[in-house]
Structures are given as structure tokens and as C-alpha cells.
Short mmCIF file of C-alpha atoms in Angstrom, two decimals:
data_model
loop_
_atom_site.label_atom_id
_atom_site.label_comp_id
_atom_site.label_asym_id
_atom_site.label_seq_id
_atom_site.Cartn_x
_atom_site.Cartn_y
_atom_site.Cartn_z
CA MET A 27 -16.00 5.35 14.36
CA LEU A 28 -17.37 8.21 12.17
CA ILE A 29 -18.08 5.52 9.56
CA ALA A 30 -18.98 2.62 11.81
CA ALA A 31 -21.52 4.55 13.92
CA PRO A 32 -23.90 5.29 11.02
CA LEU A 33 -23.57 1.82 9.73
CA ALA A 34 -24.56 0.49 13.11
CA ALA A 35 -27.96 1.92 12.47
CA PHE A 36 -28.53 -0.82 9.82
CA SER A 37 -28.82 -4.57 10.22
CA TYR A 38 -25.51 -6.40 10.12
CA LEU A 39 -26.09 -7.87 6.64
CA SER A 40 -27.26 -4.38 5.32
CA ALA A 41 -24.32 -2.63 6.89
CA LEU A 42 -21.79 -5.18 5.52
CA THR A 43 -23.28 -5.01 2.03
CA VAL A 44 -23.21 -1.16 1.95
CA TRP A 45 -19.60 -0.98 3.38
CA GLN A 46 -18.27 -3.58 0.93
CA PHE A 47 -20.14 -2.26 -2.13
CA VAL A 48 -19.26 1.37 -1.57
CA THR A 49 -15.53 0.74 -0.72
CA PHE A 50 -15.01 -1.71 -3.52
CA ALA A 51 -16.50 0.81 -5.95
CA LEU A 52 -13.97 3.44 -4.73
CA TYR A 53 -11.07 0.92 -5.11
CA PHE A 54 -12.22 -0.06 -8.67
CA ALA A 55 -12.68 3.56 -9.73
CA VAL A 56 -9.19 4.37 -8.58
CA ILE A 57 -7.65 1.41 -10.45
CA CYS A 58 -9.62 2.48 -13.58
CA ALA A 59 -8.29 6.00 -13.24
CA ILE A 60 -4.76 4.84 -12.89
CA LEU A 61 -4.95 2.53 -16.02
CA LEU A 62 -6.57 5.40 -18.12
CA THR A 63 -3.43 7.61 -17.43
CA GLY A 64 -1.32 5.25 -19.56
CA PRO A 65 -1.10 4.43 -23.32
CA LEU A 66 -2.80 1.06 -22.73
CA LYS A 67 -4.87 -0.46 -25.58
CA ARG A 68 -8.64 -0.64 -24.79
CA SER A 69 -8.44 -4.43 -24.58
CA HIS A 70 -5.47 -4.20 -22.16
CA THR A 71 -7.41 -1.71 -20.03
CA VAL A 72 -10.39 -4.06 -19.89
CA LEU A 73 -8.13 -6.99 -18.96
CA GLY A 74 -6.48 -4.84 -16.18
CA LEU A 75 -9.97 -3.96 -14.75
CA LEU A 76 -10.91 -7.68 -14.85
CA ALA A 77 -7.67 -8.51 -13.11
CA ALA A 78 -8.35 -5.82 -10.51
CA ALA A 79 -11.83 -7.22 -9.76
CA ALA A 80 -10.48 -10.73 -9.59
CA PHE A 81 -7.41 -9.94 -7.51
CA PRO A 82 -7.43 -12.64 -4.84
CA ALA A 83 -6.99 -10.05 -2.01
CA VAL A 84 -10.40 -8.81 -3.04
CA PHE A 85 -12.06 -12.03 -1.91
CA ILE A 86 -10.02 -12.18 1.24
CA ASN A 87 -11.17 -8.68 2.18
CA LEU A 88 -14.84 -9.66 1.32
CA GLY A 89 -14.52 -12.66 3.55
CA HIS A 90 -13.30 -10.68 6.48
CA GLY A 91 -15.66 -7.62 5.91
CA GLN A 92 -12.47 -5.56 6.36
CA ASN A 93 -11.16 -2.19 5.19
CA GLY A 94 -8.72 -3.17 2.46
CA PHE A 95 -10.76 -1.64 -0.29
CA LEU A 96 -10.79 1.71 1.37
CA THR A 97 -7.11 1.57 2.07
CA ALA A 98 -6.28 0.83 -1.44
CA ALA A 99 -8.61 3.50 -2.68
CA LEU A 100 -7.19 6.22 -0.46
CA LEU A 101 -3.58 5.43 -1.12
CA GLY A 102 -3.88 4.80 -4.82
CA GLY A 103 -6.08 7.87 -5.18
CA ALA A 104 -3.67 10.16 -3.30
CA LEU A 105 -0.69 8.93 -5.43
CA LEU A 106 -2.71 9.49 -8.55
CA VAL A 107 -3.63 13.03 -7.84
CA LEU A 108 -0.49 14.14 -6.09
CA PRO A 109 1.33 15.45 -9.13
CA ARG A 110 -1.55 17.80 -10.04
CA ARG A 111 -3.58 18.33 -6.94
CA PRO A 112 -1.31 18.06 -3.83
CA ILE A 113 -3.84 19.45 -1.37
CA LEU A 114 -6.38 16.78 -2.30
CA ALA A 115 -3.66 14.19 -2.15
CA GLY A 116 -2.84 15.40 1.39
CA ILE A 117 -6.54 15.02 2.42
CA LEU A 118 -6.48 11.43 1.03
CA PHE A 119 -3.29 10.64 2.89
CA GLY A 120 -4.70 12.18 6.07
CA LEU A 121 -7.83 9.98 5.83
CA LEU A 122 -5.46 6.96 5.95
CA ALA A 123 -4.70 7.87 9.65
CA TYR A 124 -7.06 5.02 10.60
CA LYS A 125 -4.20 2.67 9.58
CA PRO A 126 -1.35 4.19 11.57
CA GLN A 127 0.92 1.12 10.88
CA PHE A 128 1.04 2.40 7.31
CA GLY A 129 2.30 5.80 8.38
CA LEU A 130 5.94 4.90 8.46
CA VAL A 131 6.81 5.67 4.83
CA ILE A 132 4.42 8.36 3.55
CA PRO A 133 5.53 11.24 5.69
CA VAL A 134 9.20 10.61 4.89
CA VAL A 135 8.52 10.35 1.25
CA LEU A 136 6.49 13.58 1.16
CA LEU A 137 9.26 15.39 3.00
CA ALA A 138 11.95 13.99 0.51
CA ALA A 139 9.81 15.20 -2.40
CA GLY A 140 9.16 18.57 -0.87
CA GLN A 141 5.42 18.21 -1.02
CA TRP A 142 4.77 20.83 1.65
CA ARG A 143 1.12 21.64 0.65
CA SER A 144 0.32 17.91 0.71
CA ILE A 145 2.02 17.55 4.13
CA GLY A 146 0.00 20.54 5.46
CA ALA A 147 -3.26 19.20 4.08
CA ALA A 148 -2.64 15.78 5.59
CA ALA A 149 -1.83 17.24 8.97
CA MET A 150 -4.99 19.39 9.00
CA THR A 151 -7.11 16.43 7.87
CA VAL A 152 -5.82 14.25 10.77
CA ALA A 153 -6.37 17.11 13.27
CA ALA A 154 -9.95 17.52 11.94
CA LEU A 155 -10.63 13.84 12.24
CA ILE A 156 -9.37 13.77 15.83
CA LEU A 157 -11.38 16.86 16.82
CA GLY A 158 -14.44 15.67 15.02
CA THR A 159 -14.34 12.25 16.79
CA MET A 160 -13.96 13.94 20.11
CA ALA A 161 -16.83 16.23 19.44
CA VAL A 162 -19.11 13.41 18.43
CA PHE A 163 -18.01 10.66 20.97
CA GLY A 164 -16.18 12.55 23.65
CA PRO A 165 -12.48 12.59 24.62
CA ASP A 166 -12.81 9.35 26.61
CA ILE A 167 -12.86 7.40 23.23
CA TRP A 168 -9.18 8.35 22.76
CA THR A 169 -8.30 7.34 26.20
CA ALA A 170 -9.89 3.88 25.58
CA PHE A 171 -8.11 3.64 22.27
CA ALA A 172 -4.70 4.35 23.90
CA ALA A 173 -5.50 1.81 26.66
CA SER A 174 -6.28 -0.89 24.10
CA THR A 175 -3.13 -0.47 21.95
CA GLU A 176 -0.82 -2.36 24.34
CA LEU A 177 -3.12 -5.40 24.58
CA SER A 178 -3.59 -5.37 20.77
CA ARG A 179 0.13 -5.14 20.07
CA LYS A 180 0.89 -7.98 22.45
CA MET A 181 -1.80 -10.33 21.43
CA LEU A 182 -2.35 -9.58 17.71
CA LEU A 183 1.28 -8.94 16.65
CA GLN A 184 3.81 -10.25 19.13
CA ASP A 185 2.14 -13.40 20.30
CA GLY A 186 0.35 -14.13 17.01
CA ASP A 187 -3.06 -14.80 18.30
CA VAL A 188 -4.35 -13.68 14.91
CA GLY A 189 -2.16 -16.23 13.31
CA PHE A 190 1.38 -15.54 12.00
CA GLU A 191 0.38 -17.18 8.63
CA LYS A 192 -2.08 -14.39 8.13
CA LEU A 193 0.50 -11.64 8.81
CA GLN A 194 2.71 -10.78 5.70
CA SER A 195 5.68 -9.01 7.34
CA VAL A 196 9.21 -9.81 8.16
CA PHE A 197 8.39 -9.43 11.74
CA ALA A 198 5.69 -12.22 11.53
CA ALA A 199 8.09 -14.45 9.56
CA VAL A 200 10.78 -14.26 12.16
CA ARG A 201 8.23 -15.06 14.88
CA MET A 202 6.67 -17.94 12.72
CA TRP A 203 10.24 -19.38 12.48
CA GLY A 204 10.62 -19.35 16.28
CA GLY A 205 12.59 -16.06 16.55
CA SER A 206 12.13 -13.95 19.77
CA VAL A 207 10.09 -10.72 19.82
CA SER A 208 13.27 -8.71 20.10
CA LEU A 209 14.89 -10.39 17.20
CA ALA A 210 11.70 -9.93 15.08
CA TYR A 211 11.57 -6.17 15.81
CA ALA A 212 15.31 -5.87 15.01
CA VAL A 213 14.99 -7.64 11.68
CA GLN A 214 11.85 -5.58 10.78
CA GLY A 215 13.55 -2.36 11.88
CA VAL A 216 16.44 -3.08 9.51
CA LEU A 217 14.20 -3.85 6.63
CA SER A 218 11.98 -0.82 7.34
CA ALA A 219 15.02 1.49 7.55
CA VAL A 220 16.24 0.22 4.18
CA VAL A 221 12.85 0.54 2.54
CA ILE A 222 12.27 4.04 3.87
CA GLY A 223 15.67 5.19 2.76
CA SER A 224 15.56 3.76 -0.70
CA VAL A 225 11.95 4.91 -1.49
CA ALA A 226 12.86 8.39 -0.36
CA GLN A 227 15.68 8.34 -2.83
CA VAL A 228 13.31 7.24 -5.51
CA TRP A 229 10.97 10.08 -4.79
CA ARG A 230 13.79 12.61 -4.51
CA SER A 231 15.43 11.81 -7.88
CA SER A 232 13.01 9.99 -10.20
CA ARG A 233 11.10 11.70 -12.95
CA ASP A 234 8.54 8.81 -13.43
CA ASN A 235 5.44 9.34 -11.27
CA ASP A 236 4.22 5.77 -11.90
CA ILE A 237 7.35 4.25 -10.65
CA LYS A 238 7.41 6.53 -7.65
CA ALA A 239 3.79 5.56 -6.72
CA ALA A 240 4.41 1.81 -7.25
CA ALA A 241 7.46 2.04 -5.05
CA LEU A 242 5.63 3.87 -2.26
CA SER A 243 2.65 1.42 -2.39
CA VAL A 244 5.00 -1.67 -1.94
CA ALA A 245 7.19 0.10 0.54
CA THR A 246 4.26 0.92 2.78
CA ALA A 247 3.48 -2.74 3.14
CA LEU A 248 7.11 -3.85 3.57
CA ALA A 249 7.90 -1.25 6.25
CA SER A 250 5.08 -2.22 8.56
CA PRO A 251 5.22 -5.11 10.99
CA HIS A 252 1.52 -5.47 10.97
CA VAL A 253 0.25 -6.41 7.54
CA LEU A 254 -2.64 -8.86 7.35
CA ASP A 255 -3.54 -10.64 4.10
CA TYR A 256 -6.46 -8.39 3.46
CA ASP A 257 -4.08 -5.34 3.70
CA LEU A 258 -2.53 -6.70 0.56
CA MET A 259 -5.15 -4.82 -1.29
CA ILE A 260 -2.71 -1.91 -1.42
CA LEU A 261 -0.75 -3.99 -3.87
CA GLY A 262 -3.53 -3.45 -6.41
CA PRO A 263 -2.59 0.16 -7.15
CA ALA A 264 1.05 -0.87 -7.09
CA ILE A 265 0.42 -3.39 -9.97
CA ALA A 266 -1.70 -0.83 -11.75
CA PHE A 267 0.99 1.85 -11.71
CA MET A 268 3.52 -0.70 -12.84
CA ALA A 269 1.30 -1.75 -15.68
CA VAL A 270 1.15 1.88 -16.82
CA ALA A 271 4.91 2.29 -16.49
CA ILE A 272 5.48 -0.80 -18.61
CA ALA A 273 2.98 0.40 -21.26
CA LYS A 274 4.91 3.66 -21.49
CA HIS A 275 8.47 2.34 -21.41
CA GLY A 276 8.30 -1.30 -22.30
CA ALA A 277 8.67 -4.37 -20.11
CA ARG A 278 11.67 -6.59 -19.21
CA ARG A 279 10.91 -10.19 -19.49
CA TYR A 280 10.75 -10.85 -15.77
CA GLU A 281 8.56 -7.94 -14.91
CA ILE A 282 5.30 -9.44 -16.26
CA THR A 283 6.05 -12.65 -14.34
CA ALA A 284 6.77 -10.73 -11.15
CA LEU A 285 3.49 -8.84 -11.39
CA ALA A 286 1.62 -12.03 -12.03
CA ALA A 287 3.23 -13.59 -8.95
CA VAL A 288 2.37 -10.66 -6.71
CA TRP A 289 -1.18 -10.69 -8.05
CA LEU A 290 -1.52 -14.38 -7.32
CA ALA A 291 0.30 -14.38 -3.88
CA PRO A 292 -2.65 -13.42 -1.64
CA LEU A 293 -4.53 -16.57 -2.85
CA VAL A 294 -1.98 -19.07 -1.71
CA THR A 295 0.21 -17.27 0.99
CA ARG A 296 -1.93 -18.16 4.05
CA GLY A 297 -2.11 -21.83 3.16
CA VAL A 298 1.55 -22.06 2.19
CA SER A 299 2.76 -20.24 5.24
CA SER A 300 0.68 -22.39 7.46
CA ALA A 301 1.98 -25.65 5.91
CA THR A 302 5.59 -24.80 5.24
CA GLY A 303 6.41 -21.50 7.10
CA ILE A 304 7.22 -19.80 3.78
CA PRO A 305 5.63 -16.28 3.49
CA LEU A 306 5.06 -16.21 -0.30
CA ALA A 307 3.36 -12.78 -0.25
CA LEU A 308 6.32 -11.24 1.59
CA ILE A 309 8.76 -12.75 -0.81
CA ALA A 310 6.80 -11.61 -3.81
CA MET A 311 6.62 -8.07 -2.39
CA ILE A 312 10.38 -7.94 -1.80
CA VAL A 313 11.09 -9.12 -5.33
CA LEU A 314 8.74 -6.58 -6.78
CA TYR A 315 10.23 -3.85 -4.79
CA GLY A 316 13.61 -4.84 -5.99
CA ILE A 317 12.41 -4.81 -9.61
CA ILE A 318 10.99 -1.24 -9.12
CA GLN A 319 14.09 -0.06 -7.68
CA TYR A 320 16.16 -1.53 -10.64
CA ARG A 321 13.79 -0.02 -13.20
CA ASP A 322 14.16 3.35 -11.50
CA ARG A 323 17.94 3.20 -11.46
CA ALA A 324 18.23 1.96 -14.96
CA ALA A 325 15.95 4.90 -16.13
CA ARG A 326 18.11 7.47 -14.25
CA ALA A 327 21.22 5.98 -15.67
CA ASP A 328 19.77 6.19 -19.19
CA SER A 329 18.76 9.75 -18.60
CA SER A 330 22.19 10.69 -17.37
CA ARG A 331 23.78 9.23 -20.45
CA LEU A 332 21.36 11.12 -22.62
CA ASP A 333 22.11 14.37 -20.82
CA SER A 334 25.85 13.75 -20.97
CA GLY A 335 25.56 12.98 -24.73
CA ALA A 336 23.62 16.20 -25.34
CA SER A 337 26.08 18.14 -23.44
CA ASN A 338 29.07 16.74 -25.43
CA ALA A 339 27.11 17.39 -28.67
CA MET A 340 26.66 21.10 -27.79
CA LEU A 341 30.41 21.33 -26.96
#
């Protein structure tokens, strides 16, 4: 509301143009900053930026006039600055509160990593947003929001009025295949628990900030039952962080193919889901998450062998 109200002073076309241009610029700047942290060649960085601009989710978000650019910018920016500026990262995480369905993983990961300053900054940011909104629009706006959640949950998620082919979650896949609401919640709950536990383990033990950031970006999408195809914008930072990790440590043959599949998935997933019931973007995200987990475990195993070898040499 704090963003929408000022934009409402413009005509629809002007407001839409400002909203999309500014939020796309934020997304693009964050991807550029991520790529510049790695040892990529100049030509590879340029190709990465072109891929970020041509990411199919970009055009889906543009077509819907949605908030995917801002979501990707806030999440990617927070993960980028977290190692050096945890308070700023916490503020960016707090600003993501407008997407509460993406709040399942981030708090657990920050706790697992002991990022107390970031947690405090995020909590204060959310509190400030709530109080600021109440001061400007009055407390009744929160009462109306709470009253609308039940209807939105039933119509948009459980009953699929938005279209299950547009939703890219395990919950939506089960419902699209004819499963009951309770079964869909159960399957989603299992996947969410596995993802939250595994990404927390990565953040607790990994030394590679790029892998941790990529894992959290993908896990944020997988753990939520309500992920529309324009929300796949958050895979942009995940791909960028993985590209940096590959530039630093080398690529396994299948990793480039997997990144290309994830990049392409938003373009075709809605049509394929509608025609065949196969949620391609969901499958691509699960595969990518598995690859990130495997890379992290392999790196930790290599590190343990090196540490063991060094200890034996000293003895």
C-alpha cells in the first residue's frame, strides 16, 4: 500500500511504466552486482546480463504487471550483502514481508547461521512497515487484510481459480492431478520440511556464500505452496550465484545444462502444464536444488579430506 498509493496518483499506463522500469532496474542491478563478485571474463559477464534481461520470467512479470522484479531484487540483494553488511541484509529481508508465503525458509536459515543482527534488523523493519501502514491508512486496513486471507487462500490456492498450471508448487501439482486439498497440503508439508532442513544444514556448515545464496533462493520457491510463474523471477539470482560458483570452482558437465533448463522453464511451463499436467518449472527447480546440495556436500567432503591430510602431514 505504501508503494501502490503514490502510484495511484498517476494514470494507469504511467504508473505501470514507472513500476516496471524501476523494479526491473533494481533486479538488473542486483544481478550485475552478483556477477561482478566472481572471476567471470568480461564477455561472460555481458552474456550473463543479457541472459538476465532475456530471462523468460521477466516477460511473464511484465505481462502481469507484477512484483517479481522487486522480489528478486530484495532477495538477491539481501543474500549478496549479508556476509559483509548483515543489518542492511536484514532490512532487505524485512521488506520482503509483502510476500509472506516466501517467509518459510529465510528465518530458519538466518537462525541456523547465527545471523542475529540480520534477524533483529528484519524484525524491526517489519514492525516499522506495519506501524507506518497503520499510521497512514489506519488500523482497519489490517482487519480487512486478515478478513481477505481466507477467501484468497480458498479461491486462489486450494480451488485453483487462478489456474493450477500457473502455480509452480508441489501443492498445485497434486491438485492439478486430482488430489485432495488435504493430500496436497501433506505432500507440500513433507517437501517444505525436507527443503527447510537441508538448506539450514547448508547454511550451518558451508563455506561457500554463493552456494548458500543459490540454495536459499531455490528453497524459498520450493517450500511455498503459492508460487505463481511470475514469482519464478527469484530464480534469476539463484542462476547468477550458481554462475559465480561455477566460475570460481569449475563446472560439472550437467550443471550448465541444468541452469539452462531452469532459465528456459518459465517460458514453457504454463503451456506444458495445461496440456499435459507436467509442471516443468517445479521439476527444474527440484533438479537444480539437488545439484546445489550435491555440490555443497562434495565441497565439504573435499575440504574434510584436505584438513585430514594436513593433520596427518603435521603428525
